[in-house]
Amino acid sequence: CLAGTVAGFTPGMSVAVVRRSYLCPPGWAGIVVLGSAALATAPDHDTARFIEQALSGQPAVSLTDTDVLSSRLPAAEILGPAYLAYLDPAEFRPQPGHAVTTPVSLDHPGFRQFLLAADTDDVEESGIGEITTPAFAIRENGQVVAAAGYRDWPCGTAHLSVLTASAARGRGLAQAAASAAVAHAIAEGRLPQWRARPQASRRVARALGFRELGAQVSIRLAAEVTSREHRS
């Protein structure tokens, strides 16, 4: 659904031509691997053909390996890999700890101040500003110090996000906030999904019972290569 076209995961890799794919930034190529299958999107037919030729025969697990991609593609920039984990509700391990989570609206002054005080890169990495649920917030001394929620994705998927204030990290607050958000997703009959690059975030997901099943990368090919492909 996010690829924006009729496309599916196949052993090895299938490549779909999509001018505006939500698997990657505009004009980039995106690759998502789940298990032994992969799906890629490219902005045009020339780029799609170039990627197919460069990565043909590679095992799916290597298609999000930056070393493999850099050796086979003239990549100007690679984002990722971000690892994809999913949770079977039967394997959920709640982690409330001693923290109390309270759902607050996204326009709540305390939550807005929490976002404004956080590092911009951390906010972007977490995706907490894009959630479509209330924020499950943890407060200390009247201030929000951690929050989690999820964004409604296609096919009943709940895309989790969590952020902890830098001064409050290392105390299990991310697990507590995320645990509340995951419990809400399960109660709504959704499939919890966790996408993360930092090891700390991946550890939180594993503590809650998530299993890493794949990864995702975005690739911007060198301009001279794509131009040459178009001319040929």
Short mmCIF file of C-alpha atoms in Angstrom, two decimals:
data_model
loop_
_atom_site.label_atom_id
_atom_site.label_comp_id
_atom_site.label_asym_id
_atom_site.label_seq_id
_atom_site.Cartn_x
_atom_site.Cartn_y
_atom_site.Cartn_z
CA CYS A 1 0.00 0.00 0.00
CA LEU A 2 2.80 2.44 0.84
CA ALA A 3 4.50 1.64 -2.46
CA GLY A 4 1.51 3.26 -4.13
CA THR A 5 1.05 0.67 -6.85
CA VAL A 6 0.13 -2.95 -7.41
CA ALA A 7 3.29 -4.57 -6.13
CA GLY A 8 4.27 -7.42 -3.87
CA PHE A 9 7.14 -9.00 -2.02
CA THR A 10 8.89 -11.75 -3.95
CA PRO A 11 11.91 -13.98 -3.23
CA GLY A 12 14.93 -11.98 -4.31
CA MET A 13 13.40 -8.63 -5.24
CA SER A 14 10.61 -7.10 -7.29
CA VAL A 15 10.98 -3.51 -8.49
CA ALA A 16 7.96 -1.26 -9.07
CA VAL A 17 8.07 2.08 -10.88
CA VAL A 18 6.35 4.66 -8.71
CA ARG A 19 6.78 8.39 -9.14
CA ARG A 20 5.64 9.06 -5.56
CA SER A 21 6.42 6.13 -3.29
CA TYR A 22 6.03 6.40 0.46
CA LEU A 23 8.87 3.93 0.93
CA CYS A 24 11.46 6.67 0.32
CA PRO A 25 11.89 10.43 -0.28
CA PRO A 26 10.73 11.81 -3.66
CA GLY A 27 13.09 10.92 -6.49
CA TRP A 28 14.84 8.20 -4.47
CA ALA A 29 14.67 4.41 -4.63
CA GLY A 30 13.36 2.47 -1.65
CA ILE A 31 13.95 -1.15 -0.67
CA VAL A 32 12.04 -3.05 2.01
CA VAL A 33 13.03 -6.59 2.99
CA LEU A 34 10.78 -8.88 5.02
CA GLY A 35 12.13 -12.34 5.64
CA SER A 36 13.45 -13.71 2.35
CA ALA A 37 11.39 -11.37 0.16
CA ALA A 38 12.00 -7.81 -0.99
CA LEU A 39 10.11 -4.98 -2.64
CA ALA A 40 11.77 -1.96 -4.23
CA THR A 41 10.37 1.19 -5.76
CA ALA A 42 12.08 3.48 -8.26
CA PRO A 43 10.93 6.87 -9.58
CA ASP A 44 11.24 5.90 -13.27
CA HIS A 45 11.80 2.94 -15.58
CA ASP A 46 15.47 3.70 -16.22
CA THR A 47 16.31 3.77 -12.53
CA ALA A 48 14.29 0.61 -11.95
CA ARG A 49 16.17 -1.22 -14.70
CA PHE A 50 19.51 0.01 -13.34
CA ILE A 51 18.69 -1.24 -9.82
CA GLU A 52 17.46 -4.60 -11.09
CA GLN A 53 20.66 -5.15 -13.05
CA ALA A 54 22.92 -4.05 -10.20
CA LEU A 55 21.25 -6.14 -7.50
CA SER A 56 20.18 -9.17 -9.53
CA GLY A 57 21.00 -12.43 -7.81
CA GLN A 58 21.69 -10.89 -4.41
CA PRO A 59 20.05 -12.62 -1.43
CA ALA A 60 17.25 -10.57 0.09
CA VAL A 61 19.05 -10.16 3.40
CA SER A 62 21.89 -8.29 1.65
CA LEU A 63 19.63 -5.77 -0.11
CA THR A 64 19.55 -3.45 2.91
CA ASP A 65 23.25 -3.89 3.72
CA THR A 66 24.89 -0.52 3.09
CA ASP A 67 28.25 -2.10 2.25
CA VAL A 68 26.65 -4.29 -0.42
CA LEU A 69 24.62 -1.42 -1.82
CA SER A 70 27.62 0.93 -1.91
CA SER A 71 29.68 -1.66 -3.75
CA ARG A 72 27.03 -2.34 -6.39
CA LEU A 73 25.28 1.01 -6.78
CA PRO A 74 26.72 4.52 -7.32
CA ALA A 75 24.78 5.83 -4.35
CA ALA A 76 25.10 9.51 -3.54
CA GLU A 77 23.29 8.94 -0.25
CA ILE A 78 21.79 6.03 1.68
CA LEU A 79 19.32 6.39 4.53
CA GLY A 80 19.17 3.38 6.85
CA PRO A 81 18.94 0.61 7.32
CA ALA A 82 16.00 0.98 9.65
CA TYR A 83 14.98 -2.34 11.15
CA LEU A 84 11.36 -3.50 11.04
CA ALA A 85 9.91 -5.42 13.96
CA TYR A 86 6.41 -6.75 14.54
CA LEU A 87 4.52 -7.97 17.58
CA ASP A 88 2.28 -10.98 17.93
CA PRO A 89 -0.21 -9.92 20.64
CA ALA A 90 0.30 -13.28 22.35
CA GLU A 91 3.98 -12.39 22.82
CA PHE A 92 3.43 -8.89 24.23
CA ARG A 93 5.39 -8.30 27.42
CA PRO A 94 4.00 -5.17 29.15
CA GLN A 95 6.69 -3.01 30.75
CA PRO A 96 4.92 -0.42 32.90
CA GLY A 97 7.65 -0.25 35.53
CA HIS A 98 6.87 2.35 38.19
CA ALA A 99 5.91 5.08 35.73
CA VAL A 100 2.33 6.24 35.24
CA THR A 101 1.27 6.97 31.66
CA THR A 102 -1.55 9.35 30.87
CA PRO A 103 -3.07 9.86 27.40
CA VAL A 104 -2.91 13.51 26.34
CA SER A 105 -3.98 15.24 23.15
CA LEU A 106 -1.33 16.25 20.64
CA ASP A 107 -2.12 19.91 21.20
CA HIS A 108 -1.76 19.62 24.97
CA PRO A 109 0.62 22.40 26.15
CA GLY A 110 2.76 19.94 28.12
CA PHE A 111 3.22 17.67 25.12
CA ARG A 112 3.95 20.58 22.78
CA GLN A 113 6.57 21.89 25.21
CA PHE A 114 8.08 18.41 25.41
CA LEU A 115 8.53 18.36 21.62
CA LEU A 116 9.92 21.89 21.50
CA ALA A 117 12.51 21.09 24.18
CA ALA A 118 13.72 17.91 22.44
CA ASP A 119 16.48 17.73 19.87
CA THR A 120 15.02 18.20 16.38
CA ASP A 121 16.82 15.14 15.01
CA ASP A 122 15.50 13.00 17.87
CA VAL A 123 11.94 14.16 17.22
CA GLU A 124 12.28 13.38 13.51
CA GLU A 125 13.90 10.00 14.14
CA SER A 126 11.16 9.00 16.57
CA GLY A 127 8.27 10.10 14.37
CA ILE A 128 6.38 11.15 17.50
CA GLY A 129 5.13 14.29 15.77
CA GLU A 130 3.23 12.16 13.22
CA ILE A 131 1.20 9.93 15.53
CA THR A 132 -2.56 9.80 15.02
CA THR A 133 -3.40 8.59 18.53
CA PRO A 134 -3.20 10.49 21.79
CA ALA A 135 0.29 10.64 23.26
CA PHE A 136 0.80 8.28 26.19
CA ALA A 137 2.86 10.59 28.35
CA ILE A 138 4.93 10.19 31.51
CA ARG A 139 5.26 13.27 33.70
CA GLU A 140 7.78 14.16 36.35
CA ASN A 141 7.48 17.35 38.38
CA GLY A 142 4.65 18.41 36.09
CA GLN A 143 6.74 18.06 32.92
CA VAL A 144 6.35 15.43 30.18
CA VAL A 145 9.60 13.45 30.09
CA ALA A 146 8.57 10.58 27.78
CA ALA A 147 5.75 9.88 25.36
CA ALA A 148 4.66 7.26 22.87
CA GLY A 149 1.86 6.68 20.40
CA TYR A 150 1.28 5.27 16.97
CA ARG A 151 0.33 6.33 13.49
CA ASP A 152 -2.43 4.50 11.63
CA TRP A 153 -0.86 2.80 8.62
CA PRO A 154 -2.61 0.80 5.89
CA CYS A 155 -3.97 -2.69 6.52
CA GLY A 156 -4.57 -2.17 10.23
CA THR A 157 -0.92 -1.51 11.07
CA ALA A 158 0.00 0.59 14.09
CA HIS A 159 3.36 2.30 13.46
CA LEU A 160 4.83 2.94 16.92
CA SER A 161 6.78 6.03 17.97
CA VAL A 162 8.43 6.83 21.30
CA LEU A 163 10.60 9.66 22.58
CA THR A 164 12.28 10.30 25.94
CA ALA A 165 13.77 13.59 27.10
CA SER A 166 17.56 13.35 26.94
CA ALA A 167 17.97 13.99 30.67
CA ALA A 168 15.55 11.20 31.56
CA ARG A 169 16.98 8.36 29.47
CA GLY A 170 18.28 5.06 30.76
CA ARG A 171 15.53 4.62 33.36
CA GLY A 172 13.02 2.49 31.44
CA LEU A 173 10.64 5.36 30.67
CA ALA A 174 10.59 4.61 26.93
CA GLN A 175 9.51 1.04 27.65
CA ALA A 176 6.75 2.23 29.98
CA ALA A 177 5.37 4.80 27.54
CA ALA A 178 5.65 2.44 24.56
CA SER A 179 4.01 -0.35 26.54
CA ALA A 180 0.90 1.79 26.99
CA ALA A 181 0.79 2.66 23.29
CA VAL A 182 1.24 -0.98 22.27
CA ALA A 183 -1.52 -2.08 24.64
CA HIS A 184 -3.83 0.50 23.01
CA ALA A 185 -2.94 -0.77 19.52
CA ILE A 186 -3.64 -4.38 20.49
CA ALA A 187 -6.96 -3.40 22.07
CA GLU A 188 -7.89 -1.73 18.77
CA GLY A 189 -7.10 -4.93 16.87
CA ARG A 190 -4.06 -3.48 15.08
CA LEU A 191 -0.71 -5.02 14.19
CA PRO A 192 2.05 -3.18 16.10
CA GLN A 193 5.04 -2.26 13.92
CA TRP A 194 8.34 -0.83 15.18
CA ARG A 195 10.85 0.77 12.81
CA ALA A 196 14.14 1.95 14.25
CA ARG A 197 17.80 2.54 13.54
CA PRO A 198 19.28 3.28 17.02
CA GLN A 199 20.19 0.25 19.11
CA ALA A 200 18.50 1.76 22.16
CA SER A 201 15.15 1.91 20.37
CA ARG A 202 15.57 -1.63 19.07
CA ARG A 203 16.22 -2.86 22.61
CA VAL A 204 12.98 -1.27 23.80
CA ALA A 205 11.08 -3.10 21.06
CA ARG A 206 12.66 -6.44 21.95
CA ALA A 207 11.83 -5.92 25.63
CA LEU A 208 8.15 -5.56 24.68
CA GLY A 209 8.17 -8.77 22.64
CA PHE A 210 8.71 -7.44 19.12
CA ARG A 211 10.61 -9.59 16.62
CA GLU A 212 12.79 -8.05 13.93
CA LEU A 213 11.67 -9.47 10.59
CA GLY A 214 13.21 -7.11 8.06
CA ALA A 215 14.74 -3.77 7.23
CA GLN A 216 14.31 -0.74 4.99
CA VAL A 217 16.68 1.59 3.13
CA SER A 218 16.33 4.60 0.85
CA ILE A 219 18.89 5.28 -1.88
CA ARG A 220 19.64 8.40 -3.87
CA LEU A 221 21.67 7.48 -6.94
CA ALA A 222 24.44 9.75 -8.17
CA ALA A 223 23.02 12.36 -10.54
CA GLU A 224 25.49 11.60 -13.32
CA VAL A 225 24.47 7.94 -13.32
CA THR A 226 20.75 8.55 -13.57
CA SER A 227 21.36 11.16 -16.29
CA ARG A 228 23.47 8.69 -18.25
CA GLU A 229 20.79 6.03 -17.91
CA HIS A 230 18.14 8.43 -19.22
CA ARG A 231 20.32 9.34 -22.23
CA SER A 232 20.96 5.71 -23.06
#
